Amino acid sequence: SNAGNGAGSNTTDYMVIAGGGGGGGESSSNASGGGAGAGGFREGYNPGSYTASPLATTALPVSVQGYTIAVGGGGTGGVGSSSYGTNGAISTFSSITSAGGGFGGSRAPGPSVGNPGGSGGGGGLNATGGTGNTPPVSPPQGQTGGGGTPATSAAGGGGAGAVGGCAPSSSVAGPGGAGATTSINATPTARAGGGGGGGQSTGGTGGTGGGGAGANGNANGTAGTTNTGGGGGGAYDTSGGSTGGLGGSGIVII
């Protein structure tokens, strides 16, 4: 609401992170849901003002006017195999829009692939991960989800800084991709980590930056951390039905 002085700039640093996707759910015997992708991560800064993430680009020009800001909520986790979860919601500031994270794959009607998004969701059984950076921006706002095994364990969702991990075996799930670290709020903080996949014996760890852990055996996935855009963890089920973790809500810092 105020113009800067003559020695200042007409640009502002920003970080815009969307809501993380919901983890995949399961209700089929010995089946697992993929971890969800993190919400899209976008950052711009004036060099020297603070230590930015490797994904940062130039600061955003602004003028004396009001700006609408939207902070995206996290996606819902899949419930059993009756339905997939949902992607996270977008976050916006001025001309900057970050896409919600993709939901994790499950054995809902249709393919068990992870969904595309800011970062892509991890694949369920024998399925590929969703594509990250969707829609595409430069630098990329997120990474692709990992792929699941032909047997029982699922993959992790993509994070802002790394792809989701593929499931290394039928009993061990893939980890969520790491997020990105920035000091825009004066403290180095990681955000936008992917959710871990659900595993038969060992669930995938959540990606650094708020990603929820995948289930260890017959359990629900863990939710992504609030205000990080972390993806929800995938579920694992041996009977009765399990639910994927909620995505973490996004955040906007200016």
GROMACS .gro file of C-alpha atoms in nm:
model
  254
    1SER     CA    1   0.000   0.000   0.000
    2ASN     CA    2   0.306   0.231   0.007
    3ALA     CA    3   0.558   0.324  -0.258
    4GLY     CA    4   0.925   0.271  -0.177
    5ASN     CA    5   1.173   0.557  -0.150
    6GLY     CA    6   1.396   0.664  -0.438
    7ALA     CA    7   1.685   0.441  -0.328
    8GLY     CA    8   1.467   0.131  -0.298
    9SER     CA    9   1.328  -0.111  -0.553
   10ASN     CA   10   0.987  -0.170  -0.705
   11THR     CA   11   1.008  -0.549  -0.668
   12THR     CA   12   0.926  -0.790  -0.387
   13ASP     CA   13   1.057  -1.127  -0.274
   14TYR     CA   14   0.792  -1.399  -0.269
   15MET     CA   15   0.732  -1.767  -0.207
   16VAL     CA   16   0.406  -1.928  -0.322
   17ILE     CA   17   0.336  -2.294  -0.235
   18ALA     CA   18   0.014  -2.475  -0.323
   19GLY     CA   19  -0.163  -2.743  -0.120
   20GLY     CA   20  -0.020  -3.095  -0.126
   21GLY     CA   21  -0.215  -3.383  -0.279
   22GLY     CA   22  -0.395  -3.656  -0.085
   23GLY     CA   23  -0.235  -3.999  -0.044
   24GLY     CA   24  -0.374  -4.309  -0.214
   25GLY     CA   25  -0.616  -4.529  -0.017
   26GLU     CA   26  -0.669  -4.908  -0.034
   27SER     CA   27  -0.924  -5.174   0.055
   28SER     CA   28  -0.795  -5.465  -0.153
   29SER     CA   29  -0.604  -5.744   0.019
   30ASN     CA   30  -0.229  -5.675   0.037
   31ALA     CA   31  -0.245  -5.356  -0.165
   32SER     CA   32  -0.099  -5.010  -0.117
   33GLY     CA   33  -0.159  -4.647  -0.209
   34GLY     CA   34   0.102  -4.413  -0.350
   35GLY     CA   35   0.228  -4.108  -0.166
   36ALA     CA   36   0.099  -3.776  -0.293
   37GLY     CA   37   0.293  -3.502  -0.465
   38ALA     CA   38   0.381  -3.178  -0.295
   39GLY     CA   39   0.216  -2.853  -0.389
   40GLY     CA   40   0.393  -2.647  -0.651
   41PHE     CA   41   0.682  -2.439  -0.512
   42ARG     CA   42   0.762  -2.101  -0.668
   43GLU     CA   43   1.002  -1.837  -0.535
   44GLY     CA   44   1.148  -1.506  -0.650
   45TYR     CA   45   1.402  -1.284  -0.475
   46ASN     CA   46   1.644  -0.996  -0.498
   47PRO     CA   47   1.996  -1.150  -0.480
   48GLY     CA   48   2.161  -1.064  -0.150
   49SER     CA   49   1.837  -1.010   0.040
   50TYR     CA   50   1.843  -1.362   0.188
   51THR     CA   51   1.954  -1.718   0.104
   52ALA     CA   52   1.701  -1.850  -0.145
   53SER     CA   53   1.629  -2.203  -0.266
   54PRO     CA   54   1.794  -2.336  -0.585
   55LEU     CA   55   1.454  -2.295  -0.754
   56ALA     CA   56   1.435  -1.919  -0.704
   57THR     CA   57   1.409  -1.675  -0.991
   58THR     CA   58   1.394  -1.295  -1.002
   59ALA     CA   59   1.179  -1.085  -0.770
   60LEU     CA   60   0.834  -0.974  -0.882
   61PRO     CA   61   0.761  -0.612  -0.987
   62VAL     CA   62   0.478  -0.458  -0.786
   63SER     CA   63   0.294  -0.127  -0.774
   64VAL     CA   64   0.085   0.060  -0.518
   65GLN     CA   65  -0.239  -0.136  -0.531
   66GLY     CA   66  -0.420  -0.422  -0.362
   67TYR     CA   67  -0.322  -0.781  -0.449
   68THR     CA   68  -0.544  -1.084  -0.403
   69ILE     CA   69  -0.370  -1.374  -0.232
   70ALA     CA   70  -0.506  -1.730  -0.219
   71VAL     CA   71  -0.357  -2.009  -0.008
   72GLY     CA   72  -0.450  -2.355  -0.133
   73GLY     CA   73  -0.579  -2.626   0.098
   74GLY     CA   74  -0.446  -2.981   0.098
   75GLY     CA   75  -0.615  -3.259  -0.097
   76THR     CA   76  -0.820  -3.537   0.060
   77GLY     CA   77  -0.682  -3.889   0.092
   78GLY     CA   78  -0.834  -4.178  -0.099
   79VAL     CA   79  -1.083  -4.386   0.103
   80GLY     CA   80  -1.033  -4.756   0.044
   81SER     CA   81  -1.029  -4.841  -0.324
   82SER     CA   82  -1.370  -4.687  -0.394
   83SER     CA   83  -1.220  -4.355  -0.500
   84TYR     CA   84  -0.898  -4.169  -0.547
   85GLY     CA   85  -0.803  -3.877  -0.328
   86THR     CA   86  -0.787  -3.527  -0.470
   87ASN     CA   87  -0.516  -3.290  -0.580
   88GLY     CA   88  -0.424  -2.997  -0.358
   89ALA     CA   89  -0.565  -2.653  -0.438
   90ILE     CA   90  -0.370  -2.378  -0.614
   91SER     CA   91  -0.207  -2.083  -0.437
   92THR     CA   92  -0.175  -1.742  -0.604
   93PHE     CA   93  -0.015  -1.402  -0.559
   94SER     CA   94  -0.037  -1.144  -0.838
   95SER     CA   95   0.077  -1.317  -1.159
   96ILE     CA   96   0.224  -1.617  -0.974
   97THR     CA   97   0.020  -1.938  -0.959
   98SER     CA   98   0.141  -2.263  -0.803
   99ALA     CA   99  -0.040  -2.586  -0.893
  100GLY     CA  100  -0.173  -2.828  -0.632
  101GLY     CA  101   0.012  -3.153  -0.571
  102GLY     CA  102  -0.107  -3.466  -0.752
  103PHE     CA  103  -0.291  -3.737  -0.557
  104GLY     CA  104  -0.131  -4.076  -0.499
  105GLY     CA  105  -0.232  -4.381  -0.702
  106SER     CA  106  -0.460  -4.653  -0.564
  107ARG     CA  107  -0.664  -4.944  -0.695
  108ALA     CA  108  -0.971  -4.732  -0.742
  109PRO     CA  109  -1.167  -4.792  -1.062
  110GLY     CA  110  -0.923  -4.718  -1.342
  111PRO     CA  111  -0.544  -4.713  -1.346
  112SER     CA  112  -0.340  -4.691  -1.025
  113VAL     CA  113  -0.101  -4.427  -1.160
  114GLY     CA  114  -0.022  -4.114  -0.961
  115ASN     CA  115  -0.189  -3.794  -1.076
  116PRO     CA  116  -0.002  -3.500  -1.234
  117GLY     CA  117   0.032  -3.173  -1.042
  118GLY     CA  118   0.278  -2.920  -0.903
  119SER     CA  119   0.465  -3.236  -0.804
  120GLY     CA  120   0.325  -3.569  -0.922
  121GLY     CA  121   0.171  -3.839  -0.705
  122GLY     CA  122   0.345  -4.174  -0.657
  123GLY     CA  123   0.222  -4.480  -0.842
  124GLY     CA  124   0.034  -4.767  -0.679
  125LEU     CA  125   0.081  -5.133  -0.769
  126ASN     CA  126   0.293  -5.172  -1.082
  127ALA     CA  127   0.206  -4.819  -1.192
  128THR     CA  128   0.397  -4.509  -1.290
  129GLY     CA  129   0.407  -4.181  -1.102
  130GLY     CA  130   0.232  -3.864  -1.206
  131THR     CA  131   0.420  -3.592  -1.392
  132GLY     CA  132   0.541  -3.293  -1.192
  133ASN     CA  133   0.564  -2.929  -1.301
  134THR     CA  134   0.215  -2.947  -1.447
  135PRO     CA  135   0.136  -2.698  -1.591
  136PRO     CA  136   0.499  -2.627  -1.682
  137VAL     CA  137   0.682  -2.318  -1.553
  138SER     CA  138   1.050  -2.226  -1.536
  139PRO     CA  139   1.218  -2.295  -1.299
  140PRO     CA  140   1.008  -2.612  -1.246
  141GLN     CA  141   0.764  -2.596  -0.957
  142GLY     CA  142   0.794  -2.966  -0.872
  143GLN     CA  143   0.907  -3.316  -0.966
  144THR     CA  144   0.758  -3.644  -1.086
  145GLY     CA  145   0.626  -3.919  -0.855
  146GLY     CA  146   0.795  -4.258  -0.836
  147GLY     CA  147   0.672  -4.594  -0.966
  148GLY     CA  148   0.524  -4.884  -0.766
  149THR     CA  149   0.630  -5.251  -0.768
  150PRO     CA  150   0.440  -5.529  -0.947
  151ALA     CA  151   0.359  -5.682  -0.608
  152THR     CA  152   0.241  -5.489  -0.305
  153SER     CA  153   0.428  -5.171  -0.213
  154ALA     CA  154   0.375  -4.825  -0.361
  155ALA     CA  155   0.596  -4.531  -0.453
  156GLY     CA  156   0.651  -4.188  -0.304
  157GLY     CA  157   0.519  -3.861  -0.440
  158GLY     CA  158   0.743  -3.599  -0.594
  159GLY     CA  159   0.877  -3.303  -0.397
  160ALA     CA  160   0.990  -2.958  -0.502
  161GLY     CA  161   1.355  -3.063  -0.503
  162ALA     CA  162   1.356  -3.434  -0.594
  163VAL     CA  163   1.149  -3.704  -0.766
  164GLY     CA  164   0.952  -3.950  -0.557
  165GLY     CA  165   1.127  -4.274  -0.474
  166CYS     CA  166   1.027  -4.596  -0.650
  167ALA     CA  167   0.937  -4.891  -0.427
  168PRO     CA  168   1.261  -5.094  -0.391
  169SER     CA  169   1.083  -5.423  -0.317
  170SER     CA  170   0.740  -5.576  -0.268
  171SER     CA  171   0.759  -5.518   0.108
  172VAL     CA  172   0.926  -5.174   0.118
  173ALA     CA  173   0.763  -4.858  -0.017
  174GLY     CA  174   0.931  -4.563  -0.186
  175PRO     CA  175   1.008  -4.239   0.001
  176GLY     CA  176   0.866  -3.899  -0.083
  177GLY     CA  177   1.084  -3.659  -0.278
  178ALA     CA  178   1.266  -3.391  -0.084
  179GLY     CA  179   1.133  -3.038  -0.072
  180ALA     CA  180   1.321  -2.711  -0.116
  181THR     CA  181   1.484  -2.499   0.156
  182THR     CA  182   1.469  -2.120   0.168
  183SER     CA  183   1.540  -1.851   0.429
  184ILE     CA  184   1.272  -1.610   0.307
  185ASN     CA  185   1.138  -1.592   0.665
  186ALA     CA  186   1.494  -1.548   0.808
  187THR     CA  187   1.526  -1.917   0.908
  188PRO     CA  188   1.630  -2.197   0.670
  189THR     CA  189   1.310  -2.397   0.629
  190ALA     CA  190   1.228  -2.691   0.402
  191ARG     CA  191   0.883  -2.708   0.245
  192ALA     CA  192   0.696  -2.894  -0.031
  193GLY     CA  193   0.811  -3.251   0.040
  194GLY     CA  194   0.636  -3.548  -0.120
  195GLY     CA  195   0.439  -3.813   0.070
  196GLY     CA  196   0.580  -4.163   0.123
  197GLY     CA  197   0.416  -4.468  -0.032
  198GLY     CA  198   0.229  -4.731   0.168
  199GLY     CA  199   0.432  -5.047   0.233
  200GLN     CA  200   0.361  -5.409   0.320
  201SER     CA  201   0.616  -5.402   0.602
  202THR     CA  202   0.793  -5.065   0.570
  203GLY     CA  203   0.621  -4.747   0.460
  204GLY     CA  204   0.805  -4.479   0.268
  205THR     CA  205   0.937  -4.185   0.467
  206GLY     CA  206   0.789  -3.844   0.395
  207GLY     CA  207   1.011  -3.607   0.199
  208THR     CA  208   1.186  -3.334   0.398
  209GLY     CA  209   0.960  -3.032   0.393
  210GLY     CA  210   0.638  -3.167   0.538
  211GLY     CA  211   0.570  -3.484   0.340
  212GLY     CA  212   0.355  -3.738   0.527
  213ALA     CA  213   0.490  -4.088   0.590
  214GLY     CA  214   0.339  -4.389   0.419
  215ALA     CA  215   0.168  -4.664   0.618
  216ASN     CA  216   0.367  -4.950   0.769
  217GLY     CA  217   0.144  -5.249   0.708
  218ASN     CA  218  -0.232  -5.228   0.761
  219ALA     CA  219  -0.277  -4.858   0.844
  220ASN     CA  220  -0.374  -4.516   0.714
  221GLY     CA  221  -0.126  -4.278   0.558
  222THR     CA  222   0.005  -3.978   0.754
  223ALA     CA  223  -0.107  -3.626   0.666
  224GLY     CA  224   0.130  -3.372   0.516
  225THR     CA  225   0.233  -3.091   0.750
  226THR     CA  226   0.013  -2.779   0.759
  227ASN     CA  227   0.144  -2.472   0.572
  228THR     CA  228   0.421  -2.662   0.392
  229GLY     CA  229   0.238  -2.800   0.089
  230GLY     CA  230   0.361  -3.149   0.185
  231GLY     CA  231   0.197  -3.447   0.015
  232GLY     CA  232  -0.007  -3.701   0.214
  233GLY     CA  233   0.130  -4.051   0.277
  234GLY     CA  234  -0.014  -4.358   0.108
  235ALA     CA  235  -0.217  -4.625   0.288
  236TYR     CA  236  -0.169  -5.001   0.305
  237ASP     CA  237  -0.442  -5.257   0.355
  238THR     CA  238  -0.478  -5.626   0.431
  239SER     CA  239  -0.853  -5.613   0.499
  240GLY     CA  240  -1.131  -5.367   0.558
  241GLY     CA  241  -0.998  -5.053   0.396
  242SER     CA  242  -0.742  -4.782   0.474
  243THR     CA  243  -0.730  -4.410   0.396
  244GLY     CA  244  -0.454  -4.201   0.244
  245GLY     CA  245  -0.316  -3.904   0.437
  246LEU     CA  246  -0.446  -3.552   0.383
  247GLY     CA  247  -0.225  -3.310   0.194
  248GLY     CA  248  -0.069  -3.024   0.386
  249SER     CA  249  -0.207  -2.677   0.319
  250GLY     CA  250   0.008  -2.431   0.125
  251ILE     CA  251   0.158  -2.098   0.223
  252VAL     CA  252   0.238  -1.759   0.072
  253ILE     CA  253   0.520  -1.539   0.208
  254ILE     CA  254   0.597  -1.194   0.066
   0.00000   0.00000   0.00000
